[in-house]
PDB file of C-alpha atoms in Angstrom:
ATOM      1  CA  MET X   1       3.336  -8.948 -43.713  1.00  0.00           C
ATOM      2  CA  ILE X   2       3.455  -5.225 -42.960  1.00  0.00           C
ATOM      3  CA  GLY X   3       6.782  -3.662 -42.026  1.00  0.00           C
ATOM      4  CA  ILE X   4       7.314  -0.819 -39.568  1.00  0.00           C
ATOM      5  CA  SER X   5       9.497   2.075 -40.683  1.00  0.00           C
ATOM      6  CA  TYR X   6      10.508   5.338 -39.015  1.00  0.00           C
ATOM      7  CA  HIS X   7      10.483   8.786 -40.616  1.00  0.00           C
ATOM      8  CA  ALA X   8      14.018   9.907 -39.766  1.00  0.00           C
ATOM      9  CA  GLY X   9      12.972  13.565 -39.750  1.00  0.00           C
ATOM     10  CA  GLY X  10      11.626  12.901 -36.271  1.00  0.00           C
ATOM     11  CA  MET X  11      15.244  12.699 -35.095  1.00  0.00           C
ATOM     12  CA  LYS X  12      16.848  15.203 -37.450  1.00  0.00           C
ATOM     13  CA  ASP X  13      18.667  16.706 -34.471  1.00  0.00           C
ATOM     14  CA  LEU X  14      20.607  13.451 -33.897  1.00  0.00           C
ATOM     15  CA  PRO X  15      23.483  12.039 -35.975  1.00  0.00           C
ATOM     16  CA  LEU X  16      22.389   9.349 -38.428  1.00  0.00           C
ATOM     17  CA  ASN X  17      24.519   6.715 -36.679  1.00  0.00           C
ATOM     18  CA  GLU X  18      22.581   7.315 -33.466  1.00  0.00           C
ATOM     19  CA  VAL X  19      19.202   7.281 -35.217  1.00  0.00           C
ATOM     20  CA  ILE X  20      19.960   3.969 -36.915  1.00  0.00           C
ATOM     21  CA  SER X  21      21.168   2.438 -33.662  1.00  0.00           C
ATOM     22  CA  ILE X  22      18.021   3.510 -31.786  1.00  0.00           C
ATOM     23  CA  LEU X  23      15.703   2.114 -34.455  1.00  0.00           C
ATOM     24  CA  SER X  24      17.592  -1.165 -34.673  1.00  0.00           C
ATOM     25  CA  ASP X  25      17.534  -1.638 -30.898  1.00  0.00           C
ATOM     26  CA  VAL X  26      13.785  -0.947 -30.725  1.00  0.00           C
ATOM     27  CA  GLY X  27      13.012  -3.458 -33.486  1.00  0.00           C
ATOM     28  CA  TYR X  28      12.126  -1.405 -36.557  1.00  0.00           C
ATOM     29  CA  ASP X  29      12.337  -3.008 -39.978  1.00  0.00           C
ATOM     30  CA  ALA X  30      13.248   0.080 -41.987  1.00  0.00           C
ATOM     31  CA  VAL X  31      14.001   3.774 -41.983  1.00  0.00           C
ATOM     32  CA  GLU X  32      12.393   6.402 -44.201  1.00  0.00           C
ATOM     33  CA  MET X  33      15.466   8.364 -45.200  1.00  0.00           C
ATOM     34  CA  MET X  34      15.445  12.134 -45.483  1.00  0.00           C
ATOM     35  CA  CYS X  35      17.172  13.852 -48.381  1.00  0.00           C
ATOM     36  CA  GLY X  36      17.029  17.636 -48.468  1.00  0.00           C
ATOM     37  CA  PRO X  37      18.736  20.891 -47.482  1.00  0.00           C
ATOM     38  CA  ASP X  38      18.454  20.071 -43.765  1.00  0.00           C
ATOM     39  CA  ALA X  39      18.492  16.279 -43.694  1.00  0.00           C
ATOM     40  CA  HIS X  40      20.660  13.286 -42.832  1.00  0.00           C
ATOM     41  CA  ILE X  41      21.415  13.018 -46.557  1.00  0.00           C
ATOM     42  CA  PRO X  42      22.101  16.619 -47.655  1.00  0.00           C
ATOM     43  CA  SER X  43      20.686  17.000 -51.165  1.00  0.00           C
ATOM     44  CA  GLY X  44      23.524  19.348 -52.121  1.00  0.00           C
ATOM     45  CA  GLU X  45      26.231  16.868 -51.141  1.00  0.00           C
ATOM     46  CA  ILE X  46      25.131  13.637 -52.844  1.00  0.00           C
ATOM     47  CA  SER X  47      27.965  11.368 -53.927  1.00  0.00           C
ATOM     48  CA  HIS X  48      28.480   7.675 -54.569  1.00  0.00           C
ATOM     49  CA  THR X  49      30.709   7.489 -51.480  1.00  0.00           C
ATOM     50  CA  LEU X  50      28.107   9.128 -49.234  1.00  0.00           C
ATOM     51  CA  LEU X  51      25.283   6.858 -50.389  1.00  0.00           C
ATOM     52  CA  LYS X  52      27.462   3.750 -50.086  1.00  0.00           C
ATOM     53  CA  ASP X  53      28.325   4.725 -46.513  1.00  0.00           C
ATOM     54  CA  VAL X  54      24.656   5.361 -45.581  1.00  0.00           C
ATOM     55  CA  LYS X  55      23.565   2.045 -47.077  1.00  0.00           C
ATOM     56  CA  SER X  56      26.327   0.186 -45.278  1.00  0.00           C
ATOM     57  CA  LYS X  57      25.409   1.675 -41.904  1.00  0.00           C
ATOM     58  CA  ILE X  58      21.725   0.840 -42.350  1.00  0.00           C
ATOM     59  CA  THR X  59      22.388  -2.694 -43.587  1.00  0.00           C
ATOM     60  CA  ASP X  60      24.874  -3.392 -40.784  1.00  0.00           C
ATOM     61  CA  HIS X  61      22.084  -2.665 -38.284  1.00  0.00           C
ATOM     62  CA  GLY X  62      19.658  -5.071 -39.963  1.00  0.00           C
ATOM     63  CA  LEU X  63      17.477  -2.315 -41.396  1.00  0.00           C
ATOM     64  CA  LYS X  64      16.278  -1.420 -44.882  1.00  0.00           C
ATOM     65  CA  VAL X  65      15.360   1.896 -46.468  1.00  0.00           C
ATOM     66  CA  SER X  66      11.618   2.058 -47.084  1.00  0.00           C
ATOM     67  CA  VAL X  67      11.371   5.254 -49.161  1.00  0.00           C
ATOM     68  CA  ILE X  68      13.153   8.558 -49.726  1.00  0.00           C
ATOM     69  CA  ASN X  69      11.573  11.740 -48.385  1.00  0.00           C
ATOM     70  CA  PRO X  70      12.545  15.236 -49.655  1.00  0.00           C
ATOM     71  CA  PHE X  71      12.702  16.582 -46.118  1.00  0.00           C
ATOM     72  CA  THR X  72      12.560  20.360 -45.514  1.00  0.00           C
ATOM     73  CA  GLY X  73      12.591  21.075 -49.235  1.00  0.00           C
ATOM     74  CA  LYS X  74       9.972  23.091 -51.110  1.00  0.00           C
ATOM     75  CA  GLY X  75       6.788  21.458 -52.362  1.00  0.00           C
ATOM     76  CA  LEU X  76       6.758  20.291 -55.981  1.00  0.00           C
ATOM     77  CA  TYR X  77       4.509  23.160 -57.068  1.00  0.00           C
ATOM     78  CA  HIS X  78       6.880  25.824 -55.745  1.00  0.00           C
ATOM     79  CA  LEU X  79       9.927  24.141 -57.258  1.00  0.00           C
ATOM     80  CA  ALA X  80       8.198  23.935 -60.624  1.00  0.00           C
ATOM     81  CA  LEU X  81       6.947  27.514 -60.397  1.00  0.00           C
ATOM     82  CA  GLU X  82      10.557  28.701 -60.100  1.00  0.00           C
ATOM     83  CA  ASP X  83      11.908  26.409 -62.828  1.00  0.00           C
ATOM     84  CA  LYS X  84      10.215  23.308 -64.283  1.00  0.00           C
ATOM     85  CA  GLN X  85      13.421  21.652 -65.407  1.00  0.00           C
ATOM     86  CA  LYS X  86      15.122  22.197 -62.057  1.00  0.00           C
ATOM     87  CA  ALA X  87      12.128  20.591 -60.352  1.00  0.00           C
ATOM     88  CA  ILE X  88      12.361  17.594 -62.675  1.00  0.00           C
ATOM     89  CA  ASP X  89      16.123  17.363 -62.127  1.00  0.00           C
ATOM     90  CA  HIS X  90      15.709  17.580 -58.350  1.00  0.00           C
ATOM     91  CA  TYR X  91      13.397  14.603 -58.311  1.00  0.00           C
ATOM     92  CA  ALA X  92      15.700  12.732 -60.665  1.00  0.00           C
ATOM     93  CA  LEU X  93      18.371  13.151 -57.972  1.00  0.00           C
ATOM     94  CA  LEU X  94      16.004  11.814 -55.310  1.00  0.00           C
ATOM     95  CA  GLN X  95      15.128   8.883 -57.570  1.00  0.00           C
ATOM     96  CA  ASP X  96      18.825   8.074 -57.957  1.00  0.00           C
ATOM     97  CA  VAL X  97      19.198   8.154 -54.170  1.00  0.00           C
ATOM     98  CA  ALA X  98      16.256   5.732 -53.863  1.00  0.00           C
ATOM     99  CA  VAL X  99      17.814   3.319 -56.352  1.00  0.00           C
ATOM    100  CA  ALA X 100      21.219   3.489 -54.631  1.00  0.00           C
ATOM    101  CA  LEU X 101      19.640   2.710 -51.237  1.00  0.00           C
ATOM    102  CA  ASP X 102      17.251   0.020 -52.558  1.00  0.00           C
ATOM    103  CA  ALA X 103      14.205   2.072 -51.555  1.00  0.00           C
ATOM    104  CA  HIS X 104      10.994   1.354 -53.447  1.00  0.00           C
ATOM    105  CA  GLY X 105      10.005   4.965 -54.051  1.00  0.00           C
ATOM    106  CA  VAL X 106      10.184   8.713 -53.448  1.00  0.00           C
ATOM    107  CA  ASN X 107       7.587  10.695 -51.523  1.00  0.00           C
ATOM    108  CA  PHE X 108       6.555  14.216 -52.425  1.00  0.00           C
ATOM    109  CA  LEU X 109       4.350  17.006 -51.137  1.00  0.00           C
ATOM    110  CA  THR X 110       2.606  19.111 -53.749  1.00  0.00           C
ATOM    111  CA  GLY X 111       2.745  22.327 -51.751  1.00  0.00           C
ATOM    112  CA  TYR X 112      -0.020  24.903 -51.998  1.00  0.00           C
ATOM    113  CA  GLY X 113      -0.616  26.514 -55.383  1.00  0.00           C
ATOM    114  CA  GLY X 114      -3.624  28.708 -54.750  1.00  0.00           C
ATOM    115  CA  ASP X 115      -1.689  31.925 -55.188  1.00  0.00           C
ATOM    116  CA  LYS X 116      -2.105  31.748 -58.980  1.00  0.00           C
ATOM    117  CA  GLY X 117      -5.356  29.852 -58.934  1.00  0.00           C
ATOM    118  CA  ASP X 118      -6.134  26.206 -58.313  1.00  0.00           C
ATOM    119  CA  ALA X 119      -6.389  25.240 -61.984  1.00  0.00           C
ATOM    120  CA  PHE X 120      -2.950  26.743 -62.701  1.00  0.00           C
ATOM    121  CA  ALA X 121      -1.445  24.731 -59.849  1.00  0.00           C
ATOM    122  CA  TRP X 122      -2.990  21.471 -61.055  1.00  0.00           C
ATOM    123  CA  LYS X 123      -1.786  21.971 -64.615  1.00  0.00           C
ATOM    124  CA  LEU X 124       1.735  22.786 -63.445  1.00  0.00           C
ATOM    125  CA  LEU X 125       1.834  19.700 -61.220  1.00  0.00           C
ATOM    126  CA  VAL X 126       0.673  17.464 -64.077  1.00  0.00           C
ATOM    127  CA  ASP X 127       3.231  18.996 -66.458  1.00  0.00           C
ATOM    128  CA  VAL X 128       6.206  18.228 -64.201  1.00  0.00           C
ATOM    129  CA  LEU X 129       4.941  14.900 -62.874  1.00  0.00           C
ATOM    130  CA  LYS X 130       4.678  13.356 -66.338  1.00  0.00           C
ATOM    131  CA  PRO X 131       8.451  13.346 -67.025  1.00  0.00           C
ATOM    132  CA  ILE X 132       9.243  12.638 -63.368  1.00  0.00           C
ATOM    133  CA  CYS X 133       6.983   9.581 -63.403  1.00  0.00           C
ATOM    134  CA  THR X 134       8.202   8.384 -66.805  1.00  0.00           C
ATOM    135  CA  ARG X 135      11.719   8.216 -65.346  1.00  0.00           C
ATOM    136  CA  ALA X 136      10.409   6.474 -62.223  1.00  0.00           C
ATOM    137  CA  GLU X 137       8.787   3.818 -64.417  1.00  0.00           C
ATOM    138  CA  GLN X 138      12.097   3.225 -66.167  1.00  0.00           C
ATOM    139  CA  LEU X 139      13.857   2.839 -62.811  1.00  0.00           C
ATOM    140  CA  GLY X 140      11.189   0.529 -61.377  1.00  0.00           C
ATOM    141  CA  ILE X 141      10.284   2.789 -58.451  1.00  0.00           C
ATOM    142  CA  THR X 142       7.218   4.829 -57.520  1.00  0.00           C
ATOM    143  CA  MET X 143       6.480   8.481 -56.874  1.00  0.00           C
ATOM    144  CA  ASN X 144       4.253   8.634 -53.801  1.00  0.00           C
ATOM    145  CA  ILE X 145       1.741  11.460 -53.363  1.00  0.00           C
ATOM    146  CA  HIS X 146       1.813  12.638 -49.756  1.00  0.00           C
ATOM    147  CA  ASN X 147      -1.659  13.947 -48.942  1.00  0.00           C
ATOM    148  CA  HIS X 148      -1.443  16.872 -46.563  1.00  0.00           C
ATOM    149  CA  GLU X 149      -3.701  19.539 -45.116  1.00  0.00           C
ATOM    150  CA  ALA X 150      -3.106  23.051 -46.450  1.00  0.00           C
ATOM    151  CA  THR X 151      -1.686  21.779 -49.749  1.00  0.00           C
ATOM    152  CA  THR X 152      -3.210  21.474 -53.204  1.00  0.00           C
ATOM    153  CA  ILE X 153      -3.593  17.693 -52.793  1.00  0.00           C
ATOM    154  CA  ASP X 154      -5.212  17.218 -49.409  1.00  0.00           C
ATOM    155  CA  SER X 155      -8.183  14.850 -49.900  1.00  0.00           C
ATOM    156  CA  SER X 156      -8.469  11.362 -51.379  1.00  0.00           C
ATOM    157  CA  PRO X 157     -10.548  12.415 -54.439  1.00  0.00           C
ATOM    158  CA  LYS X 158      -7.798  14.875 -55.356  1.00  0.00           C
ATOM    159  CA  VAL X 159      -5.170  12.160 -54.963  1.00  0.00           C
ATOM    160  CA  THR X 160      -6.940   9.817 -57.362  1.00  0.00           C
ATOM    161  CA  HIS X 161      -7.751  12.625 -59.808  1.00  0.00           C
ATOM    162  CA  LEU X 162      -4.086  13.624 -59.989  1.00  0.00           C
ATOM    163  CA  ILE X 163      -3.121  10.020 -60.728  1.00  0.00           C
ATOM    164  CA  GLU X 164      -5.700   9.867 -63.521  1.00  0.00           C
ATOM    165  CA  LEU X 165      -4.468  13.112 -65.075  1.00  0.00           C
ATOM    166  CA  VAL X 166      -0.803  12.113 -65.039  1.00  0.00           C
ATOM    167  CA  GLY X 167      -1.595   8.634 -66.336  1.00  0.00           C
ATOM    168  CA  SER X 168       1.498   6.848 -65.032  1.00  0.00           C
ATOM    169  CA  LYS X 169       1.611   3.515 -63.229  1.00  0.00           C
ATOM    170  CA  ALA X 170       4.533   4.925 -61.219  1.00  0.00           C
ATOM    171  CA  LEU X 171       2.388   7.614 -59.571  1.00  0.00           C
ATOM    172  CA  ARG X 172       0.979   6.087 -56.410  1.00  0.00           C
ATOM    173  CA  VAL X 173      -0.341   6.941 -52.943  1.00  0.00           C
ATOM    174  CA  LEU X 174       1.419   7.596 -49.681  1.00  0.00           C
ATOM    175  CA  ASN X 175      -1.559   7.084 -47.381  1.00  0.00           C
ATOM    176  CA  ASP X 176      -0.932   9.490 -44.513  1.00  0.00           C
ATOM    177  CA  ILE X 177      -3.977   8.252 -42.662  1.00  0.00           C
ATOM    178  CA  THR X 178      -3.709  10.876 -39.934  1.00  0.00           C
ATOM    179  CA  ASN X 179      -3.898  13.654 -42.503  1.00  0.00           C
ATOM    180  CA  PHE X 180      -6.985  12.095 -44.111  1.00  0.00           C
ATOM    181  CA  TYR X 181      -8.588  11.448 -40.718  1.00  0.00           C
ATOM    182  CA  HIS X 182      -8.221  14.920 -39.189  1.00  0.00           C
ATOM    183  CA  LEU X 183      -9.741  16.406 -42.342  1.00  0.00           C
ATOM    184  CA  GLY X 184     -12.829  14.256 -41.770  1.00  0.00           C
ATOM    185  CA  GLU X 185     -12.321  11.179 -43.964  1.00  0.00           C
ATOM    186  CA  ASP X 186     -13.331   7.730 -42.714  1.00  0.00           C
ATOM    187  CA  ILE X 187     -10.278   5.596 -41.895  1.00  0.00           C
ATOM    188  CA  ALA X 188     -11.600   2.266 -43.165  1.00  0.00           C
ATOM    189  CA  GLU X 189     -13.316   3.649 -46.263  1.00  0.00           C
ATOM    190  CA  VAL X 190     -10.411   5.740 -47.538  1.00  0.00           C
ATOM    191  CA  THR X 191      -7.835   3.048 -46.784  1.00  0.00           C
ATOM    192  CA  GLU X 192      -9.738   0.307 -48.587  1.00  0.00           C
ATOM    193  CA  ARG X 193     -10.627   2.524 -51.558  1.00  0.00           C
ATOM    194  CA  LEU X 194      -7.008   3.657 -52.011  1.00  0.00           C
ATOM    195  CA  GLY X 195      -5.611   0.219 -51.225  1.00  0.00           C
ATOM    196  CA  PRO X 196      -4.707  -0.825 -54.796  1.00  0.00           C
ATOM    197  CA  LEU X 197      -2.838   2.460 -55.304  1.00  0.00           C
ATOM    198  CA  THR X 198      -1.024   2.583 -51.954  1.00  0.00           C
ATOM    199  CA  THR X 199       2.722   1.925 -51.828  1.00  0.00           C
ATOM    200  CA  HIS X 200       3.613   3.585 -48.510  1.00  0.00           C
ATOM    201  CA  CYS X 201       1.887   4.803 -45.333  1.00  0.00           C
ATOM    202  CA  HIS X 202       2.437   7.364 -42.590  1.00  0.00           C
ATOM    203  CA  VAL X 203       0.976   7.387 -39.088  1.00  0.00           C
ATOM    204  CA  LYS X 204       1.022  10.211 -36.557  1.00  0.00           C
ATOM    205  CA  GLY X 205      -0.832  10.369 -33.284  1.00  0.00           C
ATOM    206  CA  VAL X 206      -3.425  13.133 -33.119  1.00  0.00           C
ATOM    207  CA  THR X 207      -5.963  14.783 -30.881  1.00  0.00           C
ATOM    208  CA  GLY X 208      -8.724  17.017 -32.239  1.00  0.00           C
ATOM    209  CA  MET X 209      -9.733  17.764 -35.808  1.00  0.00           C
ATOM    210  CA  TYR X 210      -8.161  20.216 -38.261  1.00  0.00           C
ATOM    211  CA  PRO X 211      -7.615  23.133 -37.819  1.00  0.00           C
ATOM    212  CA  TYR X 212      -7.646  22.458 -34.076  1.00  0.00           C
ATOM    213  CA  SER X 213      -5.705  19.186 -34.213  1.00  0.00           C
ATOM    214  CA  THR X 214      -2.432  18.546 -32.401  1.00  0.00           C
ATOM    215  CA  PHE X 215      -0.026  15.820 -33.498  1.00  0.00           C
ATOM    216  CA  LEU X 216       1.168  13.323 -30.901  1.00  0.00           C
ATOM    217  CA  ILE X 217       3.336  10.230 -30.731  1.00  0.00           C
ATOM    218  CA  PRO X 218       1.355   7.281 -32.160  1.00  0.00           C
ATOM    219  CA  GLY X 219       0.119   5.233 -29.215  1.00  0.00           C
ATOM    220  CA  GLU X 220       0.484   8.072 -26.711  1.00  0.00           C
ATOM    221  CA  GLU X 221      -2.201   8.244 -24.016  1.00  0.00           C
ATOM    222  CA  GLU X 222      -4.163  11.065 -25.678  1.00  0.00           C
ATOM    223  CA  ASP X 223      -3.872   9.684 -29.218  1.00  0.00           C
ATOM    224  CA  GLU X 224      -7.308   9.544 -30.860  1.00  0.00           C
ATOM    225  CA  LEU X 225      -6.305   7.898 -34.151  1.00  0.00           C
ATOM    226  CA  ASP X 226      -7.860   4.438 -34.505  1.00  0.00           C
ATOM    227  CA  PHE X 227      -4.755   2.578 -35.650  1.00  0.00           C
ATOM    228  CA  ARG X 228      -6.402  -0.833 -35.302  1.00  0.00           C
ATOM    229  CA  THR X 229      -9.052   0.053 -37.880  1.00  0.00           C
ATOM    230  CA  PHE X 230      -6.334   1.385 -40.177  1.00  0.00           C
ATOM    231  CA  ALA X 231      -4.311  -1.814 -39.826  1.00  0.00           C
ATOM    232  CA  GLU X 232      -7.380  -4.016 -40.333  1.00  0.00           C
ATOM    233  CA  SER X 233      -8.227  -2.102 -43.504  1.00  0.00           C
ATOM    234  CA  LEU X 234      -4.687  -2.482 -44.844  1.00  0.00           C
ATOM    235  CA  GLY X 235      -4.952  -6.192 -44.155  1.00  0.00           C
ATOM    236  CA  LYS X 236      -8.205  -6.422 -46.111  1.00  0.00           C
ATOM    237  CA  VAL X 237      -6.569  -4.989 -49.244  1.00  0.00           C
ATOM    238  CA  GLY X 238      -3.452  -7.132 -48.882  1.00  0.00           C
ATOM    239  CA  TYR X 239      -1.053  -4.285 -48.180  1.00  0.00           C
ATOM    240  CA  ASP X 240       2.412  -5.718 -47.551  1.00  0.00           C
ATOM    241  CA  LYS X 241       4.827  -2.772 -47.536  1.00  0.00           C
ATOM    242  CA  TYR X 242       5.756  -0.273 -44.804  1.00  0.00           C
ATOM    243  CA  ILE X 243       3.995   2.021 -42.378  1.00  0.00           C
ATOM    244  CA  SER X 244       6.287   4.844 -41.279  1.00  0.00           C
ATOM    245  CA  VAL X 245       5.990   6.363 -37.835  1.00  0.00           C
ATOM    246  CA  GLU X 246       6.038  10.136 -38.229  1.00  0.00           C
ATOM    247  CA  THR X 247       7.014  12.080 -35.123  1.00  0.00           C
ATOM    248  CA  PHE X 248       8.708  15.420 -34.532  1.00  0.00           C
ATOM    249  CA  PRO X 249      12.060  16.370 -32.943  1.00  0.00           C
ATOM    250  CA  GLN X 250      10.451  18.259 -30.050  1.00  0.00           C
ATOM    251  CA  MET X 251       8.640  15.119 -28.857  1.00  0.00           C
ATOM    252  CA  ARG X 252      10.167  13.145 -26.003  1.00  0.00           C
ATOM    253  CA  MET X 253      12.956  10.705 -26.806  1.00  0.00           C
ATOM    254  CA  GLU X 254      10.847   7.620 -26.129  1.00  0.00           C
ATOM    255  CA  LYS X 255       8.780   8.421 -29.251  1.00  0.00           C
ATOM    256  CA  ALA X 256      10.222   5.637 -31.407  1.00  0.00           C
ATOM    257  CA  GLN X 257       9.672   3.048 -28.657  1.00  0.00           C
ATOM    258  CA  ILE X 258       6.127   4.165 -27.827  1.00  0.00           C
ATOM    259  CA  ALA X 259       5.001   4.107 -31.447  1.00  0.00           C
ATOM    260  CA  TYR X 260       6.695   0.799 -32.262  1.00  0.00           C
ATOM    261  CA  GLU X 261       5.225  -1.018 -29.279  1.00  0.00           C
ATOM    262  CA  MET X 262       1.667   0.033 -30.129  1.00  0.00           C
ATOM    263  CA  MET X 263       1.965  -0.688 -33.835  1.00  0.00           C
ATOM    264  CA  SER X 264       3.841  -3.952 -33.494  1.00  0.00           C
ATOM    265  CA  ARG X 265       1.401  -5.251 -30.875  1.00  0.00           C
ATOM    266  CA  THR X 266      -1.625  -4.345 -32.989  1.00  0.00           C
ATOM    267  CA  LEU X 267      -0.223  -5.774 -36.213  1.00  0.00           C
ATOM    268  CA  ASN X 268       0.774  -8.993 -34.448  1.00  0.00           C
ATOM    269  CA  GLU X 269      -2.687  -9.358 -32.904  1.00  0.00           C
ATOM    270  CA  LEU X 270      -4.209  -9.004 -36.376  1.00  0.00           C
ATOM    271  CA  GLY X 271      -1.811 -11.524 -37.910  1.00  0.00           C
ATOM    272  CA  LEU X 272      -0.262  -8.839 -40.125  1.00  0.00           C
ATOM    273  CA  ARG X 273       3.264  -9.019 -38.734  1.00  0.00           C
TER     274      ARG X 273
END
């Protein structure tokens, strides 16, 4: 069965207690927790007491933590460019947060490294990901590549190439299908090809194609993303983890409800929930 999670950054303007309550009332299975400078879990204030309190609140509402997201922080490339060891240590902190909250992995954006040349960026990413992923293997969690337009790792061939270069079973795919789609990739083909490597998913609504695309609430009237095909493709490869709804604070408050109703209905109709 496929679970439905919510990217808590979409409600970063609300207290965590309120976010958790909304998601529980709507029917979500999990929350994708943010950990960063401007997040519900401030990365500069991590403590055992804080994480115990967050876990208790989430569990008391019948939810789980799907993954940890380094929200509003710099991309991995830019962290490593400043200081490799600090980048490695930062992701060690996020890994510890994931373990404390029983999340199965940590997402990351590569950031854009073209300022010093594409080859330089790739080599730097591989250099820091090797120790980061070795530690993830030891902890039994994954590091999930978040494909994103305008970053070094934007397309599916780049995702798989990075995994090959790093050579770790802990380095896996966050299939942000909307980001693949609005860059021109086929939803069914990319989802089925990346299926064995996929440990988390994101869905945003969208209209238009990059660079003229506009993100919407999934399931909104103007949403052009074919979620049914995405869900069918996940079913074909036996995906059984979470799809996180990714919305933005400026969107109307019904965003969590609108997205959940569309996704839950579709997954139920396909026998995947």
